[in-house]
Amino acid sequence: MSLFSAVANFLKPAPPPDPQLVDALARVAGLVDPMLRAASHFDHRLATPLTHALGYCAGLVDALPGPIAVDRQAFASDPLVHALFATADDIDQMLGRSQAVRDFLSSPASCQADHFHALLVARHQEKQQLGMKRRGDLIENDVPQRVLFFSNQTLIAPQCDLGDLRERLRGMALESLLQTFQAHLDALRHERDDLRADASVERTYLTVLHATSGREIEGCTRHLAELDARLRQIADTLMPDPLLDALGDFLLKPEPALRLTPFSISVDRLGVVRDPTDDASVQTLHFPELSTRDQRLHLAMLVRISRAEAREAVDTMRDQQRRFMLI
């Protein structure tokens, strides 16, 4: 490279920052701790970890299956939708009681299309029961069985446009990561407050025993020193610069706080867990399980829902609630 080219490259203006990264940086202080802005070189030190976290969140959203139609027809024809709901009426119940769906339908944006998309999450659960099983021409009774079922079916972030939904879910995934880190800080602050209370009790006890001597005072003094040492450690951790380093490390390794895990299970039409070779009617279901900061597992997938059916379900639910209040 010539000297002229080197000088030209040096004088070339820096490329504009990524708008997505700028927005993420602006959200960090508000969602985690405003003190982070006091850390030296805040934007520069957090740029790489945040870029990594944004890419990770985008990958999670891209890995979600769907969109899968969720309606009465799908309940009859799609084994996964059939397993998700005990009856077809439960689909209407989910739509009717969903505040997210109600809010979406009340907005002008909901009129842009005949269908909308959303993230559906549900708790995957199993129970033990005694049932019947066919062995050749014989029917056996009281056979131990595992039964698959789902609960807490919830629709999240309804959007007409699938691209808009994915974009919103990417933002929600990053927000979940930041809230997980913020919960860690809340736990540290709670521990700090408890330690301060314990140290105050120890100091009061030492004051009472000031005129005495012996091992009891030595033990109290030692315990108080341990409390003070832990308090100093927490105080140092909560300072802006160490806090920013800890957040950066967390964002570079977000998997423990937010992840999708593939899951497969074979069931018959009644939800009984079966060997896939038992019967032609046995279907193997494949879905990812989402783990967030509370560590509970949820099936997660993108779904497609008729706006007219959702509107009818919401109106029916409102009519039922009005009649109940008049009783």
Coordinates of C-alpha atoms in Angstrom, one line a residue:
M1 CA 0.0 0.0 0.0
S2 CA 1.3 3.4 -1.0
L3 CA 1.8 6.2 1.6
F4 CA -0.9 8.2 -0.1
S5 CA -3.4 5.2 0.2
A6 CA -2.5 4.8 3.8
V7 CA -3.1 8.4 4.6
A8 CA -6.4 8.4 2.7
N9 CA -7.6 5.3 4.6
F10 CA -6.6 7.0 7.9
L11 CA -8.5 10.1 7.0
K12 CA -11.6 8.2 5.8
P13 CA -14.5 8.8 8.1
A14 CA -15.5 6.0 10.4
P15 CA -18.5 3.9 9.2
P16 CA -21.8 4.8 10.9
P17 CA -22.6 2.6 13.9
D18 CA -25.1 -0.2 13.5
P19 CA -28.5 1.2 14.4
Q20 CA -29.5 -2.1 16.1
L21 CA -26.4 -2.0 18.2
V22 CA -27.0 1.7 19.1
D23 CA -30.5 0.8 20.2
A24 CA -29.3 -2.1 22.2
L25 CA -26.7 0.0 24.0
A26 CA -29.4 2.6 24.8
R27 CA -31.6 -0.1 26.4
V28 CA -28.8 -1.7 28.6
A29 CA -28.6 1.1 31.2
G30 CA -32.4 1.3 31.5
L31 CA -32.9 -2.4 31.8
V32 CA -29.9 -3.3 33.9
D33 CA -28.5 -0.4 36.0
P34 CA -28.2 3.3 35.1
M35 CA -24.8 3.3 36.9
L36 CA -23.4 1.4 34.0
R37 CA -23.2 4.6 32.0
A38 CA -20.6 5.8 34.5
A39 CA -18.2 3.0 33.4
S40 CA -15.3 4.1 31.3
H41 CA -15.7 3.5 27.5
F42 CA -19.2 2.1 28.0
D43 CA -20.1 1.8 24.3
H44 CA -16.7 0.4 23.2
R45 CA -16.4 -2.2 25.9
L46 CA -20.0 -3.5 25.4
A47 CA -20.1 -3.4 21.6
T48 CA -18.6 -6.9 21.0
P49 CA -20.6 -8.7 23.8
L50 CA -23.8 -7.0 22.7
T51 CA -23.2 -7.8 19.0
H52 CA -22.7 -11.4 20.0
A53 CA -25.9 -11.5 22.1
L54 CA -27.9 -9.9 19.2
G55 CA -26.7 -12.6 16.8
Y56 CA -27.5 -15.3 19.4
C57 CA -31.0 -13.9 19.8
A58 CA -31.5 -13.7 16.1
G59 CA -30.4 -17.4 15.8
L60 CA -32.9 -18.4 18.5
V61 CA -35.8 -16.7 16.7
D62 CA -34.7 -18.2 13.3
A63 CA -34.7 -21.7 14.9
L64 CA -38.4 -21.5 16.0
P65 CA -40.6 -23.8 14.0
G66 CA -43.5 -22.5 12.0
P67 CA -45.6 -20.6 11.4
I68 CA -48.1 -23.5 12.0
A69 CA -51.8 -23.0 11.6
V70 CA -53.7 -23.3 14.8
D71 CA -57.4 -23.8 14.3
R72 CA -60.1 -26.6 14.4
Q73 CA -58.9 -28.0 11.1
A74 CA -55.3 -28.2 12.3
F75 CA -56.5 -29.9 15.5
A76 CA -58.0 -32.6 13.4
S77 CA -55.1 -33.0 11.0
D78 CA -51.9 -31.9 12.7
P79 CA -50.6 -34.3 15.4
L80 CA -48.7 -31.5 17.2
V81 CA -51.7 -29.2 17.4
H82 CA -53.9 -32.1 18.4
A83 CA -51.4 -32.8 21.3
L84 CA -51.3 -29.2 22.3
F85 CA -55.0 -28.9 23.1
A86 CA -57.3 -31.4 24.9
T87 CA -60.2 -30.4 22.6
A88 CA -60.7 -28.0 19.6
D89 CA -62.8 -25.8 22.0
D90 CA -59.6 -25.2 24.0
I91 CA -58.2 -23.3 21.0
D92 CA -61.1 -20.9 21.2
Q93 CA -60.6 -20.6 25.0
M94 CA -56.9 -19.7 24.5
L95 CA -57.8 -17.0 22.0
G96 CA -60.7 -15.7 23.9
R97 CA -58.9 -15.2 27.2
S98 CA -55.6 -13.9 25.7
Q99 CA -55.0 -10.3 26.6
A100 CA -52.4 -10.0 23.9
V101 CA -54.9 -11.1 21.3
R102 CA -57.5 -8.6 22.7
D103 CA -55.0 -5.8 22.6
F104 CA -54.0 -6.7 19.1
L105 CA -57.5 -6.9 17.7
S106 CA -58.3 -3.5 19.2
S107 CA -55.5 -1.9 17.2
P108 CA -55.9 -0.7 13.6
A109 CA -52.9 -2.8 12.6
S110 CA -54.9 -6.0 13.1
C111 CA -57.1 -5.1 10.0
Q112 CA -54.1 -5.4 7.6
A113 CA -54.6 -9.1 7.0
D114 CA -57.0 -12.0 7.4
H115 CA -54.5 -13.8 9.5
F116 CA -51.9 -12.9 12.1
H117 CA -48.9 -14.5 13.6
A118 CA -47.7 -15.0 17.2
L119 CA -45.3 -16.9 19.4
L120 CA -47.1 -19.8 21.1
V121 CA -45.6 -21.2 24.3
A122 CA -47.0 -24.0 26.4
R123 CA -45.8 -26.1 29.4
H124 CA -45.0 -29.6 28.3
Q125 CA -46.0 -32.0 31.1
E126 CA -46.5 -35.8 31.6
K127 CA -48.6 -37.8 34.0
Q128 CA -48.9 -41.4 35.0
Q129 CA -52.2 -43.3 34.7
L130 CA -53.6 -46.8 34.3
G131 CA -55.2 -47.5 30.9
M132 CA -55.9 -50.1 28.3
K133 CA -53.5 -51.6 25.8
R134 CA -54.1 -53.9 22.8
R135 CA -51.7 -56.9 22.4
G136 CA -52.7 -58.7 19.3
D137 CA -56.4 -59.7 19.7
L138 CA -56.3 -59.1 23.5
I139 CA -57.1 -56.0 25.5
E140 CA -55.1 -55.5 28.7
N141 CA -56.6 -53.3 31.5
D142 CA -54.8 -51.3 34.2
V143 CA -51.6 -51.0 32.1
P144 CA -49.3 -48.2 33.5
Q145 CA -49.1 -45.4 30.9
R146 CA -47.3 -42.1 30.5
V147 CA -49.6 -39.4 29.1
L148 CA -48.4 -36.2 27.4
F149 CA -50.3 -33.0 27.8
F150 CA -49.7 -29.3 27.7
S151 CA -50.9 -26.4 29.9
N152 CA -50.6 -22.6 30.1
Q153 CA -50.9 -22.2 26.3
T154 CA -50.0 -18.5 25.8
L155 CA -49.8 -16.3 22.7
I156 CA -47.1 -13.7 22.7
A157 CA -46.6 -10.6 20.5
P158 CA -49.3 -11.0 17.8
Q159 CA -48.3 -9.3 14.5
C160 CA -49.8 -9.4 11.0
D161 CA -46.4 -9.5 9.3
L162 CA -44.2 -12.5 10.1
G163 CA -41.0 -10.4 9.7
D164 CA -42.3 -7.9 12.2
L165 CA -43.0 -10.7 14.7
R166 CA -39.5 -12.1 14.3
E167 CA -38.0 -8.6 14.8
R168 CA -40.0 -8.1 17.9
L169 CA -39.1 -11.5 19.3
R170 CA -35.4 -10.8 18.8
G171 CA -35.8 -7.7 20.9
M172 CA -37.7 -9.6 23.5
A173 CA -35.0 -12.2 23.6
L174 CA -32.3 -9.6 24.3
E175 CA -34.5 -8.0 26.9
S176 CA -34.9 -11.4 28.6
L177 CA -31.1 -11.7 28.8
L178 CA -30.7 -8.3 30.3
Q179 CA -33.5 -8.9 32.8
T180 CA -31.7 -12.1 33.9
F181 CA -28.6 -10.2 34.6
Q182 CA -30.6 -7.5 36.4
A183 CA -32.1 -10.3 38.6
H184 CA -28.6 -11.4 39.5
L185 CA -27.9 -7.8 40.6
D186 CA -31.1 -7.7 42.6
A187 CA -30.0 -10.9 44.4
L188 CA -26.6 -9.3 45.2
R189 CA -28.3 -6.2 46.6
H190 CA -30.6 -8.3 48.7
E191 CA -27.6 -10.2 50.1
R192 CA -25.9 -6.9 50.8
D193 CA -28.9 -5.6 52.7
D194 CA -29.1 -8.9 54.7
L195 CA -25.3 -8.7 55.5
R196 CA -25.7 -5.1 56.7
A197 CA -28.4 -6.1 59.0
D198 CA -26.4 -9.1 60.4
A199 CA -23.3 -6.8 60.8
S200 CA -25.4 -4.3 62.7
V201 CA -26.6 -7.1 65.1
E202 CA -23.1 -8.3 65.6
R203 CA -21.8 -4.8 66.4
T204 CA -24.6 -4.3 68.9
Y205 CA -23.8 -7.6 70.5
L206 CA -20.1 -6.7 70.7
T207 CA -21.0 -3.4 72.4
V208 CA -22.9 -5.2 75.1
L209 CA -20.0 -7.6 75.7
H210 CA -17.3 -4.9 75.5
A211 CA -16.5 -5.1 79.2
T212 CA -15.9 -8.9 79.0
S213 CA -13.3 -10.9 77.4
G214 CA -12.8 -14.5 76.1
R215 CA -13.5 -16.7 73.1
E216 CA -17.1 -15.5 72.7
I217 CA -15.9 -12.0 71.8
E218 CA -13.2 -13.4 69.6
G219 CA -15.8 -15.5 67.8
C220 CA -18.1 -12.4 67.3
T221 CA -15.2 -10.3 66.1
R222 CA -14.2 -13.0 63.6
H223 CA -17.8 -13.3 62.3
L224 CA -18.1 -9.5 62.0
A225 CA -14.8 -9.4 60.0
E226 CA -16.2 -12.1 57.6
L227 CA -19.4 -10.1 57.2
D228 CA -17.5 -6.9 56.4
A229 CA -15.2 -8.7 53.9
R230 CA -18.2 -10.0 52.0
L231 CA -19.8 -6.6 52.1
R232 CA -16.7 -5.0 50.6
Q233 CA -16.7 -7.8 47.9
I234 CA -20.3 -7.1 46.9
A235 CA -19.7 -3.3 46.9
D236 CA -16.7 -3.7 44.6
T237 CA -18.8 -6.0 42.3
L238 CA -21.5 -3.4 42.0
M239 CA -19.2 -0.6 41.0
P240 CA -19.7 0.5 37.3
D241 CA -16.5 -0.9 35.8
P242 CA -16.6 -4.4 37.3
L243 CA -20.4 -4.5 36.7
L244 CA -19.8 -3.7 33.0
D245 CA -17.1 -6.4 32.7
A246 CA -19.5 -8.9 34.3
L247 CA -22.3 -8.0 31.9
G248 CA -19.9 -8.4 29.0
D249 CA -18.9 -11.8 30.1
F250 CA -22.6 -12.8 30.6
L251 CA -23.6 -11.6 27.1
L252 CA -20.7 -13.5 25.5
K253 CA -22.1 -16.8 27.1
P254 CA -25.9 -16.3 27.1
E255 CA -26.8 -20.0 26.7
P256 CA -27.5 -20.8 30.4
A257 CA -30.0 -17.9 30.6
L258 CA -31.8 -18.4 27.3
R259 CA -31.8 -21.5 25.0
L260 CA -33.8 -23.8 22.7
T261 CA -33.4 -27.5 23.2
P262 CA -34.8 -30.0 20.6
F263 CA -37.3 -32.4 22.0
S264 CA -39.0 -35.5 20.4
I265 CA -41.7 -37.8 21.8
S266 CA -44.0 -40.4 20.2
V267 CA -47.7 -40.5 21.2
D268 CA -51.0 -41.9 20.0
R269 CA -54.1 -39.8 19.4
L270 CA -54.9 -39.9 23.1
G271 CA -51.5 -38.5 24.1
V272 CA -50.3 -41.8 25.5
V273 CA -46.5 -42.1 25.1
R274 CA -45.8 -45.1 22.9
D275 CA -43.0 -46.8 20.9
P276 CA -43.2 -45.4 17.3
T277 CA -43.2 -49.0 16.0
D278 CA -46.2 -50.0 18.1
D279 CA -48.9 -48.8 15.7
A280 CA -49.2 -46.8 12.5
S281 CA -51.3 -44.2 14.4
V282 CA -48.4 -43.4 16.7
Q283 CA -46.9 -40.0 15.7
T284 CA -43.5 -38.7 16.7
L285 CA -43.7 -35.0 17.7
H286 CA -40.7 -32.7 17.3
F287 CA -40.6 -29.3 18.9
P288 CA -38.0 -27.1 20.7
E289 CA -38.3 -26.4 24.4
L290 CA -37.4 -22.8 25.5
S291 CA -35.6 -22.3 28.7
T292 CA -35.5 -18.7 30.2
R293 CA -34.3 -17.2 33.4
D294 CA -36.9 -19.1 35.5
Q295 CA -35.5 -22.4 34.1
R296 CA -38.9 -23.7 33.3
L297 CA -39.3 -25.4 29.9
H298 CA -41.9 -24.4 27.4
L299 CA -42.7 -25.6 23.9
A300 CA -42.2 -22.6 21.6
M301 CA -43.3 -22.2 18.0
L302 CA -44.6 -19.6 15.6
V303 CA -48.3 -19.9 14.8
R304 CA -50.7 -18.5 12.2
I305 CA -54.2 -17.7 13.4
S306 CA -57.4 -16.5 11.6
R307 CA -58.3 -13.0 12.6
A308 CA -62.0 -13.7 12.2
E309 CA -61.8 -16.8 14.4
A310 CA -59.8 -14.9 17.0
R311 CA -62.4 -12.1 17.0
E312 CA -65.3 -14.5 17.4
A313 CA -63.5 -16.2 20.3
V314 CA -62.8 -12.9 22.1
D315 CA -66.5 -11.8 21.6
T316 CA -67.8 -15.1 22.9
M317 CA -65.5 -14.9 26.0
R318 CA -66.7 -11.3 26.7
D319 CA -70.3 -12.4 26.4
Q320 CA -69.7 -15.2 28.8
Q321 CA -68.0 -12.9 31.3
R322 CA -70.9 -10.4 31.1
R323 CA -73.5 -13.2 31.7
F324 CA -71.4 -14.4 34.7
M325 CA -71.4 -10.9 36.2
L326 CA -75.2 -10.7 35.9
I327 CA -75.8 -13.9 37.8

